[in-house]
Amino acid sequence: MAASSPQTTAPRAGAPFEHATEPANERAAEPANERAAGPANERAAGARSAGEPVNEPRLDFAGLTPYDEYVKASTLHRLQQPRSADPGEMAFLVTTQVMELWFGLLVYEWHTACGALAEDRLDDALASLRRSVAELRALAASWTPVSSLTPAQFNAYRSALGEASGFQSAAYREMEFLLGEKSASLLQPHADAPHAYAQLEQALHAPSLYDTVLDFLHRRGFDVPREVLDRDLSQRYEPHPGVEAVWVRIYTTGDEPLVQLGEVLTDIAELFGRWRTDHLMATRRAMGAKRGTGGSSGVAWLEKRAARLVFPELWTARGHV
Ligand code: HEM
C-alpha cells in the first residue's frame, strides 16, 4: 500500500472571507450553532481575543473540493452496491468494507514496523506497533452493527452474498501471514487475481513481524536459536523453548524498551485473538451451525481458528517469570 506524503495547506493571501463584511451567501452557509453563538460563547471557546475576526471556511471551489480530492469521499460512497432489497444489508456491507480498510492499515503499520526493526530503529517500530494497537481496538469496535444479528435478519440478505466470504479477503490473509500464521494453500483462492496473489506470495516467503522481531533480538545479543533464525519462512511459526527463554530473560531482567516491545506484541496478539472470538460469536448468533458461504463447516471451523494465539512464547514465557 502506498502512503501519500502529507501536504500542508498554508493560509492563502487574499483568500475570501478575510474581510469584515460578510456577503449574504456566507451568512446563509454559516452553521446554525455558530450563528447563535454570541460573545459569551466565543469567550468560552477561549481561542480568540476580542476584536479578532472570525474567519469562515472557504466555499468556492472549481471542480472537486480539496476534501474530496484527498479523502476520495465521492468514490468511497459509490462503493456500496447491495445485492438485495433488505435495508439491513447496507450495514453488513459497510461494516465489512470498514473492516477491510482496517485490515489494510494494519498490514501497512506492521510492514512499517518490520522496516524499522530491520534497521534497528526500535522507537520507530514501537510507534507503528502502538498505532496498530489503537487500530485493532477500533477494528474490534467495528463489530457492533453486526454482532447481534438474528438468523432471520441475516437470512434476509444472506443468499445475495452467493459464495462470497471474508475467508477470501486477501488483506486479512496478509495480516495472518504477518502474524506468523503462514499457509501456502490459502493463496489458492487468489490464483486468478494476479495482484493479490503476487502480494500474498511475497508475504508468504517474507519474514513475519515476529520473525523480524526475533532477528532484531538476535542482533541485540539474545540467544535466539539458529534453527529459528534459519527456519522456512513460508511455514507457520511454531513455538520454540529457546525463544521462550529469550522472552523470560527480557521480562526477568526488566530490559525496559524490550519489555515494551514484548507488551505491544502481546496487545496485538490479544486483540487479534479477540477479533477472531468476536467474529465467532457474531457468526454463532447469526447462523448457528449452518455451513458458511465460503463452503466451510462454519462455526466449527472458526472455533478451531479462534483457539490459536499468535506470538506463542510471549504467552508461555509468563509462566516462568
Ligand atoms: C455476522 C456476520 C458474519 C457471519 C455469519 C460470518 C461467517 C463466516 C464464516 C462461516 C466463515 C468461515 C468461512 C466460510 O465458510 O465462509 C467466515 C470467515 C471469515 N469472515 Fe466472516 N462472517 C460474518 C461477518 C464478517 C465480517 C463483517 C468480516 C469482515 C471483513 C468477516 C471476515 C471474515 C474473515 C476474514 C474470515 C476468514 C477467517 C479465517 O480465515 O480464519 N466476517 N465468516
XYZ file of C-alpha atoms and ligand atoms in Angstrom:
364
model
C 0.000 0.000 0.000
C 1.496 3.321 -0.949
C 1.374 6.146 1.532
C 0.947 9.609 0.109
C 3.084 12.314 1.611
C 1.204 14.750 3.819
C 0.524 18.165 2.334
C 0.311 21.259 4.423
C -2.196 23.880 3.434
C -0.907 27.308 4.256
C -3.463 30.118 4.551
C -3.552 31.943 1.230
C -3.036 35.658 0.990
C -6.189 37.418 -0.160
C -8.362 34.356 0.427
C -12.074 35.140 0.515
C -13.788 35.748 3.869
C -10.856 37.569 5.398
C -12.820 40.790 5.451
C -15.102 42.394 7.963
C -18.352 42.460 5.992
C -19.976 39.153 5.116
C -21.750 38.590 1.813
C -25.255 37.172 2.215
C -24.356 33.700 0.941
C -21.624 33.340 3.553
C -24.088 34.205 6.270
C -26.529 31.594 4.968
C -23.814 28.946 4.843
C -22.845 29.567 8.444
C -23.740 26.585 10.677
C -26.795 27.442 12.825
C -24.971 26.808 16.103
C -22.231 29.266 15.135
C -24.828 31.870 14.076
C -26.376 31.662 17.532
C -23.027 31.888 19.265
C -22.692 35.218 20.973
C -19.696 36.849 22.646
C -20.142 34.686 25.763
C -19.730 31.506 23.725
C -16.772 32.987 21.935
C -15.146 33.737 25.269
C -15.945 30.216 26.415
C -14.164 28.877 23.344
C -11.126 30.650 24.757
C -9.287 30.735 21.460
C -9.857 34.306 20.289
C -9.143 37.662 21.749
C -11.678 40.498 21.488
C -11.895 42.143 18.101
C -10.219 39.287 16.226
C -12.203 38.494 13.046
C -13.966 35.141 12.795
C -12.864 33.556 9.542
C -15.385 31.419 7.728
C -14.447 28.294 5.754
C -13.947 28.762 2.051
C -16.993 27.959 -0.098
C -15.927 28.480 -3.712
C -14.084 25.663 -5.405
C -13.640 24.906 -9.062
C -14.224 21.187 -9.560
C -13.936 18.763 -6.678
C -13.424 20.088 -3.166
C -9.902 19.633 -1.803
C -11.539 17.339 0.800
C -12.831 15.044 -1.906
C -9.556 15.166 -3.784
C -7.751 13.999 -0.637
C -10.285 11.648 1.007
C -11.930 10.413 -2.220
C -15.222 10.508 -0.352
C -17.349 10.502 -3.510
C -15.510 7.373 -4.674
C -15.914 5.722 -1.265
C -19.650 6.379 -1.248
C -20.044 4.785 -4.667
C -18.527 1.520 -3.444
C -21.633 0.187 -1.691
C -23.654 -1.933 -4.050
C -26.085 -4.008 -2.007
C -27.490 -7.044 -3.764
C -30.823 -7.404 -2.001
C -33.753 -5.128 -1.191
C -33.250 -5.693 2.535
C -32.367 -2.442 4.324
C -30.121 -4.352 6.777
C -27.676 -5.420 4.058
C -26.134 -1.955 3.848
C -24.938 -2.157 7.489
C -23.394 -5.583 6.803
C -21.680 -4.367 3.627
C -20.342 -1.119 5.117
C -19.132 -2.919 8.271
C -17.272 -5.393 6.070
C -15.756 -2.595 3.969
C -14.735 -0.657 7.089
C -13.020 -3.780 8.440
C -11.228 -4.244 5.095
C -9.845 -0.722 5.446
C -8.622 -1.514 8.963
C -7.012 -4.740 7.687
C -5.158 -2.729 5.018
C -3.996 -0.169 7.559
C -2.783 -2.872 9.967
C -0.788 -4.501 7.177
C 0.726 -1.085 6.433
C 1.637 -0.470 10.103
C 3.212 -3.899 10.536
C 5.216 -3.524 7.313
C 6.408 -0.163 8.594
C 7.348 -1.718 11.946
C 9.246 -4.535 10.169
C 11.172 -1.971 8.102
C 12.133 -0.042 11.232
C 13.169 -3.168 13.171
C 15.264 -4.409 10.253
C 17.200 -1.128 10.573
C 17.349 -1.381 14.400
C 15.092 1.685 14.799
C 13.222 0.360 17.829
C 11.460 3.638 18.725
C 10.007 3.976 15.220
C 8.898 0.333 15.294
C 7.235 0.834 18.678
C 5.396 3.904 17.353
C 3.910 1.886 14.441
C 3.060 -1.064 16.656
C 1.353 1.174 19.234
C -0.685 2.837 16.480
C -1.681 -0.611 15.296
C -2.927 -1.492 18.795
C -5.248 1.533 18.729
C -6.385 0.495 15.248
C -7.066 -3.065 16.414
C -9.300 -1.607 19.142
C -11.157 0.403 16.506
C -11.435 -2.758 14.383
C -12.953 -4.570 17.361
C -15.481 -1.753 17.846
C -16.491 -2.130 14.186
C -18.247 -5.397 15.040
C -21.099 -3.561 16.806
C -23.510 -3.177 13.851
C -23.395 -6.903 13.003
C -22.528 -8.553 16.310
C -26.064 -9.495 17.273
C -27.914 -10.256 14.048
C -30.732 -12.783 14.412
C -30.781 -15.652 11.894
C -33.920 -14.103 10.320
C -32.194 -10.716 9.900
C -29.104 -12.335 8.342
C -31.207 -14.634 6.145
C -32.909 -11.549 4.658
C -29.798 -10.941 2.516
C -27.537 -13.947 3.093
C -28.376 -15.655 -0.224
C -27.399 -12.424 -2.037
C -23.810 -12.959 -0.858
C -23.549 -16.081 -3.029
C -20.217 -17.723 -2.283
C -18.618 -14.501 -1.045
C -16.905 -14.932 2.332
C -14.388 -12.967 4.380
C -12.309 -16.148 4.065
C -11.419 -14.792 0.610
C -10.076 -11.471 1.978
C -6.509 -11.051 0.716
C -5.780 -8.254 3.208
C -6.907 -10.422 6.133
C -4.698 -13.244 4.875
C -1.727 -10.908 4.644
C -2.398 -9.874 8.256
C -2.316 -13.508 9.302
C 0.913 -14.103 7.373
C 2.499 -11.074 9.046
C 1.498 -12.548 12.413
C 3.249 -15.810 11.570
C 0.183 -17.821 10.527
C 1.547 -18.824 7.132
C -0.210 -21.278 4.857
C 0.608 -21.760 1.160
C -2.768 -23.384 0.487
C -4.551 -20.153 1.451
C -3.064 -18.480 -1.639
C -5.232 -20.691 -3.800
C -8.453 -18.617 -3.730
C -6.418 -15.761 -5.295
C -4.827 -17.840 -8.075
C -6.684 -15.878 -10.774
C -6.187 -12.456 -9.173
C -2.560 -11.670 -10.157
C -2.057 -8.627 -7.930
C -3.447 -10.194 -4.737
C -1.681 -13.476 -5.479
C 1.717 -11.820 -6.014
C 1.359 -9.773 -2.825
C 0.371 -12.808 -0.751
C 3.082 -14.980 -2.270
C 5.637 -12.332 -1.361
C 4.223 -12.161 2.194
C 4.301 -15.951 2.477
C 8.041 -16.061 1.841
C 8.955 -12.864 3.689
C 9.806 -12.760 7.405
C 6.707 -12.194 9.513
C 6.581 -9.426 12.096
C 7.591 -11.986 14.738
C 10.483 -13.322 12.608
C 11.666 -9.739 12.220
C 11.473 -9.188 15.989
C 13.492 -12.375 16.640
C 16.178 -11.302 14.125
C 16.316 -7.943 15.872
C 16.699 -9.593 19.313
C 19.445 -11.803 17.912
C 21.332 -8.693 16.733
C 20.837 -7.269 20.227
C 22.793 -10.249 21.584
C 19.977 -12.573 22.630
C 20.409 -16.272 22.114
C 17.688 -16.876 19.529
C 18.198 -20.491 18.336
C 19.815 -20.869 14.912
C 17.053 -23.192 13.645
C 14.505 -20.468 14.402
C 16.524 -17.787 12.585
C 17.005 -20.100 9.585
C 13.503 -21.553 9.567
C 11.478 -21.993 6.378
C 9.624 -18.671 6.427
C 6.743 -19.987 4.342
C 5.716 -22.314 7.170
C 3.515 -21.414 10.106
C 5.622 -20.262 13.076
C 5.952 -22.997 15.701
C 6.889 -22.245 19.330
C 10.453 -22.977 20.446
C 11.723 -23.268 24.055
C 14.823 -21.228 23.146
C 12.642 -18.282 22.114
C 10.595 -18.651 25.281
C 13.876 -18.405 27.241
C 14.700 -15.141 25.425
C 11.401 -13.549 26.496
C 11.808 -14.918 30.057
C 15.195 -13.191 30.231
C 13.829 -9.906 28.870
C 10.933 -9.869 31.343
C 13.035 -11.069 34.297
C 15.785 -8.505 33.841
C 13.245 -5.757 33.075
C 15.134 -4.680 29.952
C 12.745 -1.743 29.521
C 12.459 -0.931 25.837
C 12.375 -4.657 25.077
C 9.710 -5.307 27.719
C 7.704 -2.587 25.954
C 8.244 -4.394 22.665
C 7.034 -7.632 24.269
C 3.997 -5.876 25.707
C 2.915 -4.181 22.489
C 3.247 -7.519 20.656
C 1.168 -9.137 23.407
C -1.504 -6.448 22.919
C -1.530 -7.231 19.197
C -1.798 -10.976 19.829
C -4.610 -10.481 22.334
C -6.602 -8.066 20.169
C -6.180 -10.198 17.058
C -7.395 -13.206 19.071
C -10.321 -11.114 20.249
C -11.254 -10.256 16.634
C -11.439 -13.976 15.952
C -13.578 -14.627 19.032
C -15.920 -11.699 18.266
C -16.275 -12.993 14.710
C -17.032 -16.476 16.004
C -19.728 -15.177 18.366
C -21.307 -12.944 15.689
C -21.389 -15.965 13.361
C -22.829 -18.252 16.024
C -25.624 -15.743 16.673
C -26.401 -15.063 13.008
C -26.372 -18.598 11.605
C -25.810 -21.251 14.283
C -24.212 -24.396 12.867
C -25.051 -23.814 9.182
C -22.352 -24.083 6.521
C -20.510 -20.860 5.647
C -20.998 -19.078 2.311
C -17.305 -19.852 1.697
C -18.028 -23.585 1.962
C -16.597 -24.369 5.407
C -18.480 -26.031 8.223
C -18.917 -22.515 9.654
C -18.782 -22.176 13.447
C -16.879 -25.453 13.929
C -14.150 -24.291 11.502
C -13.975 -20.815 13.047
C -13.759 -22.323 16.559
C -10.616 -24.171 15.550
C -9.056 -20.979 14.168
C -10.062 -18.905 17.215
C -8.334 -21.353 19.577
C -4.905 -20.271 18.250
C -2.822 -17.459 19.730
C -0.105 -15.706 17.743
C 3.396 -14.982 19.155
C 3.165 -18.147 21.306
C 6.250 -17.730 23.506
C 5.085 -14.324 24.703
C 2.272 -16.221 26.409
C 4.148 -19.236 27.723
C 7.127 -17.169 28.989
C 4.829 -15.536 31.565
C 4.674 -18.788 33.485
C 8.442 -18.649 34.089
C 8.990 -15.050 35.131
C -22.432 -11.831 11.278
C -21.889 -11.836 10.104
C -20.882 -12.841 9.663
C -21.013 -14.190 9.530
C -22.245 -15.025 9.818
C -19.738 -14.695 9.069
C -19.494 -16.025 8.795
C -18.269 -16.543 8.444
C -17.971 -17.934 8.243
C -18.969 -19.066 8.401
C -16.667 -18.042 7.909
C -15.899 -19.329 7.584
C -15.613 -19.437 6.108
C -16.856 -19.715 5.320
O -17.209 -20.883 5.168
O -17.467 -18.739 4.820
C -16.123 -16.714 7.904
C -14.814 -16.406 7.647
C -14.302 -15.144 7.669
N -15.008 -13.963 7.819
Fe -16.932 -13.816 8.391
N -18.871 -13.653 8.934
C -19.525 -12.508 9.287
C -19.011 -11.231 9.269
C -17.765 -10.909 8.834
C -17.278 -9.586 8.683
C -18.067 -8.293 8.943
C -15.992 -9.673 8.253
C -15.103 -8.529 7.948
C -14.313 -8.498 6.913
C -15.677 -11.081 8.154
C -14.452 -11.597 7.789
C -14.145 -12.942 7.755
C -12.806 -13.448 7.559
C -11.538 -12.640 7.409
C -12.908 -14.824 7.523
C -11.745 -15.825 7.392
C -11.299 -16.233 8.790
C -10.122 -17.191 8.767
O -9.549 -17.462 7.737
O -9.768 -17.665 9.869
N -16.767 -11.796 8.515
N -17.100 -15.818 8.212
